[in-house]
Amino acid sequence: MRSTSCLAFSVAALLGCGEDLEIPKPRTDDNPVLLWVGDTADFPMCPEGRLDYWDGWAGVRTDPWYQNECGTCACSPAACVLPDMVKAHEAARCADEGIEVKFADAADPPGHCIKTSPPVPGDAFASVTITPPTMAPACRASAQFTPPPLGGTFARACPWTGEYRTGFDGLVCITPEHDGSCRPGFSARFEFQEKIRDARTCTPCECGEPVGGVCVVDVLLFSDTSCSDMLISINGIGTQEEICYGAPIDSPLAGARVVFARDEPGTCSPKATVSLVDGTIESGETRTFCCSSAEIIYGNADN
């Protein structure tokens, strides 16, 4: 089977080289077509924008190097996450339920001055519960892969418009005779299965539980929104349970800085090393075409 570029040369040769070459006319009683044949699935548009075409393929396969594989699975790190709140308590030693004080956008960027929300007045602030940093509970797997491209021979049959169309790079074809043979002048015989759909997908990549990693933060609390009057500096907070700290008497809580002292993400291993091709290529019935350029296609095979 010749590629699209060779077929384009073939039709040009039929049309323009040799005034004594008789171009056989297709019969009009068996739905003649213009047949494009190529080695990729990049089908051209039919002449005159016709949409009543037929698509087929033959010898369809995936690249043999990747025929069962879509790609190698990988996992992102399990990131450390800064605490985004504390609990301010009116009672000493965190004896009451407390109120949540948010650190809006604490990680954007880490260490910048945060205005606490809401601000806590001095007469309502006797102790504070520090929320520890966390590690993401899971790693993000590779993005979903797409199946490897198909190889083979592809065809599109467009309705015959009554004249040869050099811009389409197609061959004029008719159906076989009743005995299955091709009549003289249309001796190039092609068989394609109807292209139904490529139903292949790729198995998803999944990650195991995170292992390793260390997340440690320093939390600095301030009585003003510009983070210039520091109340408490709490260093080396790891991923343990919440911890209670006392606050200076009659000092409001209005600002904070939160930074990583250690930011070592955990790692995950993919549950499967490779994403595999799943599903099949669906084909329909076989259709035979008798085309008018056998001597061009096969006669120039060595050129």
PDB file of C-alpha atoms in Angstrom:
ATOM      1  CA  MET A   1       0.000   0.000   0.000  1.00  0.00           C
ATOM      2  CA  ARG A   2       1.356   3.403  -0.933  1.00  0.00           C
ATOM      3  CA  SER A   3       1.346   6.370   1.418  1.00  0.00           C
ATOM      4  CA  THR A   4      -0.710   9.503   0.849  1.00  0.00           C
ATOM      5  CA  SER A   5       2.196  11.324  -0.805  1.00  0.00           C
ATOM      6  CA  CYS A   6       2.691   8.482  -3.302  1.00  0.00           C
ATOM      7  CA  LEU A   7      -1.020   8.406  -4.048  1.00  0.00           C
ATOM      8  CA  ALA A   8      -1.005  12.130  -4.692  1.00  0.00           C
ATOM      9  CA  PHE A   9       1.779  11.580  -7.239  1.00  0.00           C
ATOM     10  CA  SER A  10      -0.212   8.736  -8.776  1.00  0.00           C
ATOM     11  CA  VAL A  11      -3.324  10.801  -9.415  1.00  0.00           C
ATOM     12  CA  ALA A  12      -1.233  13.650 -10.778  1.00  0.00           C
ATOM     13  CA  ALA A  13       0.431  11.214 -13.159  1.00  0.00           C
ATOM     14  CA  LEU A  14      -2.948   9.940 -14.284  1.00  0.00           C
ATOM     15  CA  LEU A  15      -4.224  13.433 -14.964  1.00  0.00           C
ATOM     16  CA  GLY A  16      -1.273  15.224 -16.438  1.00  0.00           C
ATOM     17  CA  CYS A  17       1.293  12.849 -17.941  1.00  0.00           C
ATOM     18  CA  GLY A  18       0.504  11.260 -21.280  1.00  0.00           C
ATOM     19  CA  GLU A  19      -2.229  12.521 -23.519  1.00  0.00           C
ATOM     20  CA  ASP A  20      -2.832   9.052 -24.956  1.00  0.00           C
ATOM     21  CA  LEU A  21      -3.587   7.522 -21.527  1.00  0.00           C
ATOM     22  CA  GLU A  22      -7.261   6.663 -21.407  1.00  0.00           C
ATOM     23  CA  ILE A  23      -8.757   7.439 -18.009  1.00  0.00           C
ATOM     24  CA  PRO A  24     -11.521   4.901 -17.362  1.00  0.00           C
ATOM     25  CA  LYS A  25     -14.814   6.399 -16.237  1.00  0.00           C
ATOM     26  CA  PRO A  26     -16.555   4.778 -13.287  1.00  0.00           C
ATOM     27  CA  ARG A  27     -19.936   3.239 -13.700  1.00  0.00           C
ATOM     28  CA  THR A  28     -22.833   5.230 -12.339  1.00  0.00           C
ATOM     29  CA  ASP A  29     -24.962   2.359 -11.031  1.00  0.00           C
ATOM     30  CA  ASP A  30     -22.838   1.213  -8.086  1.00  0.00           C
ATOM     31  CA  ASN A  31     -22.066   4.330  -6.037  1.00  0.00           C
ATOM     32  CA  PRO A  32     -18.553   5.172  -7.291  1.00  0.00           C
ATOM     33  CA  VAL A  33     -16.312   6.911  -4.786  1.00  0.00           C
ATOM     34  CA  LEU A  34     -13.124   8.876  -4.456  1.00  0.00           C
ATOM     35  CA  LEU A  35     -10.896   6.813  -2.163  1.00  0.00           C
ATOM     36  CA  TRP A  36      -8.131   8.409  -0.081  1.00  0.00           C
ATOM     37  CA  VAL A  37      -5.563   5.964   1.315  1.00  0.00           C
ATOM     38  CA  GLY A  38      -2.819   6.860   3.781  1.00  0.00           C
ATOM     39  CA  ASP A  39      -0.617   5.565   6.574  1.00  0.00           C
ATOM     40  CA  THR A  40      -2.014   7.883   9.269  1.00  0.00           C
ATOM     41  CA  ALA A  41      -5.483   8.481  10.648  1.00  0.00           C
ATOM     42  CA  ASP A  42      -5.397  12.155   9.577  1.00  0.00           C
ATOM     43  CA  PHE A  43      -8.309  11.851   7.194  1.00  0.00           C
ATOM     44  CA  PRO A  44      -8.782  14.738   4.730  1.00  0.00           C
ATOM     45  CA  MET A  45     -12.092  16.478   4.179  1.00  0.00           C
ATOM     46  CA  CYS A  46     -14.109  15.217   1.235  1.00  0.00           C
ATOM     47  CA  PRO A  47     -14.440  17.378  -1.894  1.00  0.00           C
ATOM     48  CA  GLU A  48     -17.167  20.005  -1.675  1.00  0.00           C
ATOM     49  CA  GLY A  49     -17.310  19.476   2.089  1.00  0.00           C
ATOM     50  CA  ARG A  50     -19.329  16.277   1.767  1.00  0.00           C
ATOM     51  CA  LEU A  51     -19.995  14.593   5.105  1.00  0.00           C
ATOM     52  CA  ASP A  52     -21.491  11.323   3.840  1.00  0.00           C
ATOM     53  CA  TYR A  53     -18.134   9.538   3.767  1.00  0.00           C
ATOM     54  CA  TRP A  54     -17.041   6.067   4.835  1.00  0.00           C
ATOM     55  CA  ASP A  55     -13.924   5.503   6.962  1.00  0.00           C
ATOM     56  CA  GLY A  56     -11.996   2.251   7.107  1.00  0.00           C
ATOM     57  CA  TRP A  57      -8.668   0.745   8.015  1.00  0.00           C
ATOM     58  CA  ALA A  58      -6.546  -2.333   7.367  1.00  0.00           C
ATOM     59  CA  GLY A  59      -3.739  -3.954   9.331  1.00  0.00           C
ATOM     60  CA  VAL A  60      -4.408  -1.620  12.256  1.00  0.00           C
ATOM     61  CA  ARG A  61      -1.966  -1.975  15.121  1.00  0.00           C
ATOM     62  CA  THR A  62      -0.217  -0.010  17.813  1.00  0.00           C
ATOM     63  CA  ASP A  63       3.467   0.780  17.666  1.00  0.00           C
ATOM     64  CA  PRO A  64       5.115  -2.558  18.623  1.00  0.00           C
ATOM     65  CA  TRP A  65       7.414  -0.862  21.128  1.00  0.00           C
ATOM     66  CA  TYR A  66       4.465   0.349  23.170  1.00  0.00           C
ATOM     67  CA  GLN A  67       1.635  -1.914  22.128  1.00  0.00           C
ATOM     68  CA  ASN A  68       0.548  -2.793  25.675  1.00  0.00           C
ATOM     69  CA  GLU A  69       1.799   0.260  27.549  1.00  0.00           C
ATOM     70  CA  CYS A  70       0.530   3.817  27.784  1.00  0.00           C
ATOM     71  CA  GLY A  71       3.278   5.243  30.009  1.00  0.00           C
ATOM     72  CA  THR A  72       5.239   4.909  33.222  1.00  0.00           C
ATOM     73  CA  CYS A  73       3.368   5.789  36.410  1.00  0.00           C
ATOM     74  CA  ALA A  74       4.824   8.269  38.872  1.00  0.00           C
ATOM     75  CA  CYS A  75       3.694   9.931  42.087  1.00  0.00           C
ATOM     76  CA  SER A  76       4.143  13.493  43.264  1.00  0.00           C
ATOM     77  CA  PRO A  77       5.506  14.111  46.786  1.00  0.00           C
ATOM     78  CA  ALA A  78       3.129  14.229  49.746  1.00  0.00           C
ATOM     79  CA  ALA A  79       3.602  17.907  50.564  1.00  0.00           C
ATOM     80  CA  CYS A  80       3.931  19.450  54.010  1.00  0.00           C
ATOM     81  CA  VAL A  81       1.057  21.819  54.808  1.00  0.00           C
ATOM     82  CA  LEU A  82       1.359  24.834  57.117  1.00  0.00           C
ATOM     83  CA  PRO A  83      -1.197  25.220  59.921  1.00  0.00           C
ATOM     84  CA  ASP A  84      -3.922  27.644  58.891  1.00  0.00           C
ATOM     85  CA  MET A  85      -5.373  28.467  62.328  1.00  0.00           C
ATOM     86  CA  VAL A  86      -4.897  28.592  66.093  1.00  0.00           C
ATOM     87  CA  LYS A  87      -7.456  28.538  68.888  1.00  0.00           C
ATOM     88  CA  ALA A  88      -7.484  31.563  71.167  1.00  0.00           C
ATOM     89  CA  HIS A  89      -8.697  30.902  74.726  1.00  0.00           C
ATOM     90  CA  GLU A  90     -10.048  33.332  77.306  1.00  0.00           C
ATOM     91  CA  ALA A  91      -9.108  30.869  80.075  1.00  0.00           C
ATOM     92  CA  ALA A  92      -5.567  29.974  81.058  1.00  0.00           C
ATOM     93  CA  ARG A  93      -4.128  26.613  79.969  1.00  0.00           C
ATOM     94  CA  CYS A  94      -6.639  26.380  77.139  1.00  0.00           C
ATOM     95  CA  ALA A  95      -9.329  25.368  79.637  1.00  0.00           C
ATOM     96  CA  ASP A  96     -12.237  26.624  77.545  1.00  0.00           C
ATOM     97  CA  GLU A  97     -13.373  25.627  74.082  1.00  0.00           C
ATOM     98  CA  GLY A  98     -11.723  28.688  72.516  1.00  0.00           C
ATOM     99  CA  ILE A  99     -12.407  30.373  69.206  1.00  0.00           C
ATOM    100  CA  GLU A 100     -10.781  29.563  65.874  1.00  0.00           C
ATOM    101  CA  VAL A 101      -8.484  32.279  64.586  1.00  0.00           C
ATOM    102  CA  LYS A 102      -7.749  31.793  60.891  1.00  0.00           C
ATOM    103  CA  PHE A 103      -4.439  32.374  59.155  1.00  0.00           C
ATOM    104  CA  ALA A 104      -5.672  33.391  55.740  1.00  0.00           C
ATOM    105  CA  ASP A 105      -3.263  32.352  52.949  1.00  0.00           C
ATOM    106  CA  ALA A 106      -0.574  31.312  55.424  1.00  0.00           C
ATOM    107  CA  ALA A 107       1.396  29.569  52.678  1.00  0.00           C
ATOM    108  CA  ASP A 108       1.290  32.388  50.129  1.00  0.00           C
ATOM    109  CA  PRO A 109       4.167  32.948  50.655  1.00  0.00           C
ATOM    110  CA  PRO A 110       5.300  31.247  53.882  1.00  0.00           C
ATOM    111  CA  GLY A 111       6.524  33.658  56.528  1.00  0.00           C
ATOM    112  CA  HIS A 112       4.626  36.740  55.423  1.00  0.00           C
ATOM    113  CA  CYS A 113       2.682  38.800  57.964  1.00  0.00           C
ATOM    114  CA  ILE A 114      -0.868  37.528  58.366  1.00  0.00           C
ATOM    115  CA  LYS A 115      -3.760  39.478  59.808  1.00  0.00           C
ATOM    116  CA  THR A 116      -5.601  37.108  62.104  1.00  0.00           C
ATOM    117  CA  SER A 117      -9.293  36.655  61.534  1.00  0.00           C
ATOM    118  CA  PRO A 118     -10.889  37.597  63.791  1.00  0.00           C
ATOM    119  CA  PRO A 119      -8.505  39.737  65.886  1.00  0.00           C
ATOM    120  CA  VAL A 120      -8.640  38.766  69.570  1.00  0.00           C
ATOM    121  CA  PRO A 121      -8.738  41.527  72.242  1.00  0.00           C
ATOM    122  CA  GLY A 122      -6.348  41.323  75.185  1.00  0.00           C
ATOM    123  CA  ASP A 123      -9.068  40.641  77.762  1.00  0.00           C
ATOM    124  CA  ALA A 124     -10.153  37.544  75.792  1.00  0.00           C
ATOM    125  CA  PHE A 125      -6.706  36.119  75.145  1.00  0.00           C
ATOM    126  CA  ALA A 126      -5.020  34.142  77.942  1.00  0.00           C
ATOM    127  CA  SER A 127      -3.745  31.061  76.109  1.00  0.00           C
ATOM    128  CA  VAL A 128      -3.518  29.606  72.650  1.00  0.00           C
ATOM    129  CA  THR A 129      -3.720  26.145  71.101  1.00  0.00           C
ATOM    130  CA  ILE A 130      -1.330  25.729  68.187  1.00  0.00           C
ATOM    131  CA  THR A 131      -2.542  23.560  65.344  1.00  0.00           C
ATOM    132  CA  PRO A 132       0.363  21.439  64.066  1.00  0.00           C
ATOM    133  CA  PRO A 133       1.484  21.195  60.452  1.00  0.00           C
ATOM    134  CA  THR A 134       0.250  18.250  58.447  1.00  0.00           C
ATOM    135  CA  MET A 135       1.452  16.118  55.601  1.00  0.00           C
ATOM    136  CA  ALA A 136      -0.826  15.565  52.629  1.00  0.00           C
ATOM    137  CA  PRO A 137      -2.595  12.231  53.184  1.00  0.00           C
ATOM    138  CA  ALA A 138      -1.931  11.060  49.641  1.00  0.00           C
ATOM    139  CA  CYS A 139       0.322  11.664  46.674  1.00  0.00           C
ATOM    140  CA  ARG A 140      -0.993  12.772  43.314  1.00  0.00           C
ATOM    141  CA  ALA A 141      -0.599  10.184  40.574  1.00  0.00           C
ATOM    142  CA  SER A 142       0.480  10.799  37.011  1.00  0.00           C
ATOM    143  CA  ALA A 143      -2.064  12.427  34.774  1.00  0.00           C
ATOM    144  CA  GLN A 144      -4.232  10.013  32.815  1.00  0.00           C
ATOM    145  CA  PHE A 145      -2.399   8.738  29.756  1.00  0.00           C
ATOM    146  CA  THR A 146      -3.807   8.302  26.263  1.00  0.00           C
ATOM    147  CA  PRO A 147      -3.311   5.088  24.291  1.00  0.00           C
ATOM    148  CA  PRO A 148      -0.393   4.974  21.835  1.00  0.00           C
ATOM    149  CA  PRO A 149      -1.202   6.001  18.264  1.00  0.00           C
ATOM    150  CA  LEU A 150      -2.429   3.467  15.774  1.00  0.00           C
ATOM    151  CA  GLY A 151      -0.480   2.342  12.734  1.00  0.00           C
ATOM    152  CA  GLY A 152      -1.749   0.619   9.621  1.00  0.00           C
ATOM    153  CA  THR A 153      -3.450   1.697   6.425  1.00  0.00           C
ATOM    154  CA  PHE A 154      -6.375   4.090   6.600  1.00  0.00           C
ATOM    155  CA  ALA A 155      -8.992   4.961   4.026  1.00  0.00           C
ATOM    156  CA  ARG A 156     -11.775   7.462   3.466  1.00  0.00           C
ATOM    157  CA  ALA A 157     -14.312   6.935   0.694  1.00  0.00           C
ATOM    158  CA  CYS A 158     -16.055  10.114  -0.453  1.00  0.00           C
ATOM    159  CA  PRO A 159     -19.018  10.344  -2.843  1.00  0.00           C
ATOM    160  CA  TRP A 160     -18.038  10.637  -6.515  1.00  0.00           C
ATOM    161  CA  THR A 161     -18.725  14.200  -7.621  1.00  0.00           C
ATOM    162  CA  GLY A 162     -18.544  13.571 -11.355  1.00  0.00           C
ATOM    163  CA  GLU A 163     -14.935  14.608 -11.951  1.00  0.00           C
ATOM    164  CA  TYR A 164     -11.424  13.876 -10.731  1.00  0.00           C
ATOM    165  CA  ARG A 165     -10.294  16.025  -7.815  1.00  0.00           C
ATOM    166  CA  THR A 166      -6.520  16.389  -7.737  1.00  0.00           C
ATOM    167  CA  GLY A 167      -6.576  18.351  -4.461  1.00  0.00           C
ATOM    168  CA  PHE A 168      -8.158  15.404  -2.655  1.00  0.00           C
ATOM    169  CA  ASP A 169      -5.337  12.972  -3.575  1.00  0.00           C
ATOM    170  CA  GLY A 170      -7.865  10.215  -4.086  1.00  0.00           C
ATOM    171  CA  LEU A 171      -8.495   7.323  -6.477  1.00  0.00           C
ATOM    172  CA  VAL A 172     -11.662   6.688  -8.450  1.00  0.00           C
ATOM    173  CA  CYS A 173     -13.153   3.401  -7.268  1.00  0.00           C
ATOM    174  CA  ILE A 174     -16.188   1.221  -7.849  1.00  0.00           C
ATOM    175  CA  THR A 175     -17.508  -1.978  -6.299  1.00  0.00           C
ATOM    176  CA  PRO A 176     -16.372  -5.403  -7.551  1.00  0.00           C
ATOM    177  CA  GLU A 177     -18.258  -7.459 -10.123  1.00  0.00           C
ATOM    178  CA  HIS A 178     -20.766 -10.017  -8.903  1.00  0.00           C
ATOM    179  CA  ASP A 179     -18.057 -12.695  -8.922  1.00  0.00           C
ATOM    180  CA  GLY A 180     -15.789 -10.516  -6.774  1.00  0.00           C
ATOM    181  CA  SER A 181     -13.403  -9.553  -9.575  1.00  0.00           C
ATOM    182  CA  CYS A 182     -12.422  -6.043 -10.624  1.00  0.00           C
ATOM    183  CA  ARG A 183     -13.236  -4.971 -14.174  1.00  0.00           C
ATOM    184  CA  PRO A 184     -10.482  -3.836 -16.567  1.00  0.00           C
ATOM    185  CA  GLY A 185      -9.420  -0.271 -15.906  1.00  0.00           C
ATOM    186  CA  PHE A 186     -10.321  -0.630 -12.220  1.00  0.00           C
ATOM    187  CA  SER A 187      -7.897  -3.391 -11.366  1.00  0.00           C
ATOM    188  CA  ALA A 188      -6.458  -1.965  -8.128  1.00  0.00           C
ATOM    189  CA  ARG A 189      -8.212  -3.953  -5.444  1.00  0.00           C
ATOM    190  CA  PHE A 190      -8.328  -2.735  -1.839  1.00  0.00           C
ATOM    191  CA  GLU A 191     -10.050  -4.200   1.192  1.00  0.00           C
ATOM    192  CA  PHE A 192     -10.728  -2.240   4.355  1.00  0.00           C
ATOM    193  CA  GLN A 193     -12.715  -2.926   7.463  1.00  0.00           C
ATOM    194  CA  GLU A 194     -15.135  -0.218   8.493  1.00  0.00           C
ATOM    195  CA  LYS A 195     -13.638   2.002  11.197  1.00  0.00           C
ATOM    196  CA  ILE A 196     -16.092   1.888  14.097  1.00  0.00           C
ATOM    197  CA  ARG A 197     -14.084   3.361  16.951  1.00  0.00           C
ATOM    198  CA  ASP A 198     -10.896   3.137  18.934  1.00  0.00           C
ATOM    199  CA  ALA A 199     -12.285   1.973  22.278  1.00  0.00           C
ATOM    200  CA  ARG A 200      -8.893   1.700  23.971  1.00  0.00           C
ATOM    201  CA  THR A 201      -8.234   3.468  27.253  1.00  0.00           C
ATOM    202  CA  CYS A 202      -5.336   3.453  29.698  1.00  0.00           C
ATOM    203  CA  THR A 203      -5.479   1.973  33.171  1.00  0.00           C
ATOM    204  CA  PRO A 204      -5.196   4.744  35.801  1.00  0.00           C
ATOM    205  CA  CYS A 205      -2.062   5.245  37.866  1.00  0.00           C
ATOM    206  CA  GLU A 206      -2.549   4.989  41.645  1.00  0.00           C
ATOM    207  CA  CYS A 207      -0.212   5.763  44.524  1.00  0.00           C
ATOM    208  CA  GLY A 208       0.456   3.974  47.798  1.00  0.00           C
ATOM    209  CA  GLU A 209       0.477   5.616  51.220  1.00  0.00           C
ATOM    210  CA  PRO A 210       3.075   8.338  51.891  1.00  0.00           C
ATOM    211  CA  VAL A 211       6.198   7.284  53.777  1.00  0.00           C
ATOM    212  CA  GLY A 212       8.984   9.289  55.349  1.00  0.00           C
ATOM    213  CA  GLY A 213       9.083  13.051  55.298  1.00  0.00           C
ATOM    214  CA  VAL A 214       9.355  15.598  58.098  1.00  0.00           C
ATOM    215  CA  CYS A 215       7.168  18.682  58.581  1.00  0.00           C
ATOM    216  CA  VAL A 216       8.210  21.174  61.270  1.00  0.00           C
ATOM    217  CA  VAL A 217       7.051  24.804  61.617  1.00  0.00           C
ATOM    218  CA  ASP A 218       7.748  27.910  63.652  1.00  0.00           C
ATOM    219  CA  VAL A 219       4.747  30.042  64.668  1.00  0.00           C
ATOM    220  CA  LEU A 220       5.173  33.670  65.701  1.00  0.00           C
ATOM    221  CA  LEU A 221       2.190  35.557  67.170  1.00  0.00           C
ATOM    222  CA  PHE A 222       1.929  39.360  67.294  1.00  0.00           C
ATOM    223  CA  SER A 223      -0.260  41.948  69.012  1.00  0.00           C
ATOM    224  CA  ASP A 224      -0.443  44.147  65.896  1.00  0.00           C
ATOM    225  CA  THR A 225      -1.399  43.595  62.265  1.00  0.00           C
ATOM    226  CA  SER A 226       2.014  44.677  60.976  1.00  0.00           C
ATOM    227  CA  CYS A 227       3.794  41.860  62.908  1.00  0.00           C
ATOM    228  CA  SER A 228       6.208  44.193  64.694  1.00  0.00           C
ATOM    229  CA  ASP A 229       5.232  43.542  68.354  1.00  0.00           C
ATOM    230  CA  MET A 230       5.817  39.817  68.963  1.00  0.00           C
ATOM    231  CA  LEU A 231       3.958  38.078  71.776  1.00  0.00           C
ATOM    232  CA  ILE A 232       4.999  34.439  71.434  1.00  0.00           C
ATOM    233  CA  SER A 233       7.580  32.583  69.373  1.00  0.00           C
ATOM    234  CA  ILE A 234       6.882  28.857  69.260  1.00  0.00           C
ATOM    235  CA  ASN A 235       9.558  26.911  67.419  1.00  0.00           C
ATOM    236  CA  GLY A 236       9.938  23.333  66.260  1.00  0.00           C
ATOM    237  CA  ILE A 237       6.255  22.328  66.073  1.00  0.00           C
ATOM    238  CA  GLY A 238       6.007  18.907  64.455  1.00  0.00           C
ATOM    239  CA  THR A 239       3.075  16.864  63.249  1.00  0.00           C
ATOM    240  CA  GLN A 240       1.897  15.876  66.700  1.00  0.00           C
ATOM    241  CA  GLU A 241      -1.268  16.737  68.627  1.00  0.00           C
ATOM    242  CA  GLU A 242      -2.290  20.308  69.331  1.00  0.00           C
ATOM    243  CA  ILE A 243      -0.231  22.039  72.023  1.00  0.00           C
ATOM    244  CA  CYS A 244      -1.349  24.710  74.509  1.00  0.00           C
ATOM    245  CA  TYR A 245       0.759  27.809  75.228  1.00  0.00           C
ATOM    246  CA  GLY A 246       0.155  30.677  77.615  1.00  0.00           C
ATOM    247  CA  ALA A 247      -0.199  34.237  76.342  1.00  0.00           C
ATOM    248  CA  PRO A 248       1.067  37.493  77.896  1.00  0.00           C
ATOM    249  CA  ILE A 249      -1.538  39.202  80.094  1.00  0.00           C
ATOM    250  CA  ASP A 250      -3.785  41.810  78.402  1.00  0.00           C
ATOM    251  CA  SER A 251      -2.148  41.369  75.003  1.00  0.00           C
ATOM    252  CA  PRO A 252      -4.359  41.183  71.902  1.00  0.00           C
ATOM    253  CA  LEU A 253      -3.738  38.749  69.039  1.00  0.00           C
ATOM    254  CA  ALA A 254      -3.779  40.537  65.677  1.00  0.00           C
ATOM    255  CA  GLY A 255      -1.001  39.105  63.481  1.00  0.00           C
ATOM    256  CA  ALA A 256       1.104  36.023  62.867  1.00  0.00           C
ATOM    257  CA  ARG A 257       3.928  34.575  60.815  1.00  0.00           C
ATOM    258  CA  VAL A 258       4.128  30.851  60.031  1.00  0.00           C
ATOM    259  CA  VAL A 259       7.244  29.341  58.443  1.00  0.00           C
ATOM    260  CA  PHE A 260       8.659  25.896  57.811  1.00  0.00           C
ATOM    261  CA  ALA A 261      11.613  24.938  59.936  1.00  0.00           C
ATOM    262  CA  ARG A 262      11.801  21.643  58.036  1.00  0.00           C
ATOM    263  CA  ASP A 263       9.889  20.925  54.860  1.00  0.00           C
ATOM    264  CA  GLU A 264      10.653  17.408  53.696  1.00  0.00           C
ATOM    265  CA  PRO A 265       7.701  15.921  51.805  1.00  0.00           C
ATOM    266  CA  GLY A 266       6.812  12.256  52.067  1.00  0.00           C
ATOM    267  CA  THR A 267       7.115   9.950  49.104  1.00  0.00           C
ATOM    268  CA  CYS A 268       4.743   7.455  47.543  1.00  0.00           C
ATOM    269  CA  SER A 269       5.339   4.529  45.239  1.00  0.00           C
ATOM    270  CA  PRO A 270       2.936   3.805  42.379  1.00  0.00           C
ATOM    271  CA  LYS A 271       0.807   0.725  42.933  1.00  0.00           C
ATOM    272  CA  ALA A 272       1.542  -0.300  39.341  1.00  0.00           C
ATOM    273  CA  THR A 273       4.708   0.728  37.538  1.00  0.00           C
ATOM    274  CA  VAL A 274       3.093   1.021  34.116  1.00  0.00           C
ATOM    275  CA  SER A 275      -0.267   2.216  32.790  1.00  0.00           C
ATOM    276  CA  LEU A 276      -1.519  -0.471  30.414  1.00  0.00           C
ATOM    277  CA  VAL A 277      -3.737  -0.320  27.352  1.00  0.00           C
ATOM    278  CA  ASP A 278      -7.254  -1.513  28.121  1.00  0.00           C
ATOM    279  CA  GLY A 279     -10.045  -2.046  25.609  1.00  0.00           C
ATOM    280  CA  THR A 280     -10.086  -2.903  21.924  1.00  0.00           C
ATOM    281  CA  ILE A 281     -10.253  -1.454  18.441  1.00  0.00           C
ATOM    282  CA  GLU A 282     -13.731  -1.957  17.019  1.00  0.00           C
ATOM    283  CA  SER A 283     -14.085  -2.694  13.322  1.00  0.00           C
ATOM    284  CA  GLY A 284     -17.091  -3.376  11.118  1.00  0.00           C
ATOM    285  CA  GLU A 285     -17.631  -5.357   7.963  1.00  0.00           C
ATOM    286  CA  THR A 286     -15.068  -5.515   5.186  1.00  0.00           C
ATOM    287  CA  ARG A 287     -15.617  -3.435   2.062  1.00  0.00           C
ATOM    288  CA  THR A 288     -13.818  -4.037  -1.242  1.00  0.00           C
ATOM    289  CA  PHE A 289     -12.891  -1.243  -3.670  1.00  0.00           C
ATOM    290  CA  CYS A 290     -11.842  -1.625  -7.303  1.00  0.00           C
ATOM    291  CA  CYS A 291      -9.805   1.440  -8.245  1.00  0.00           C
ATOM    292  CA  SER A 292      -8.489   2.865 -11.494  1.00  0.00           C
ATOM    293  CA  SER A 293      -4.767   3.279 -10.750  1.00  0.00           C
ATOM    294  CA  ALA A 294      -3.289  -0.186 -10.212  1.00  0.00           C
ATOM    295  CA  GLU A 295      -0.469   0.368 -12.693  1.00  0.00           C
ATOM    296  CA  ILE A 296       0.508   3.615 -11.006  1.00  0.00           C
ATOM    297  CA  ILE A 297       0.390   2.329  -7.417  1.00  0.00           C
ATOM    298  CA  TYR A 298       2.134  -0.967  -7.943  1.00  0.00           C
ATOM    299  CA  GLY A 299       4.173  -0.140 -11.058  1.00  0.00           C
ATOM    300  CA  ASN A 300       6.062   2.640  -9.242  1.00  0.00           C
ATOM    301  CA  ALA A 301       6.582   0.709  -6.014  1.00  0.00           C
ATOM    302  CA  ASP A 302      10.359   0.848  -6.390  1.00  0.00           C
ATOM    303  CA  ASN A 303      10.521   4.541  -7.251  1.00  0.00           C
TER     304      ASN A 303
END
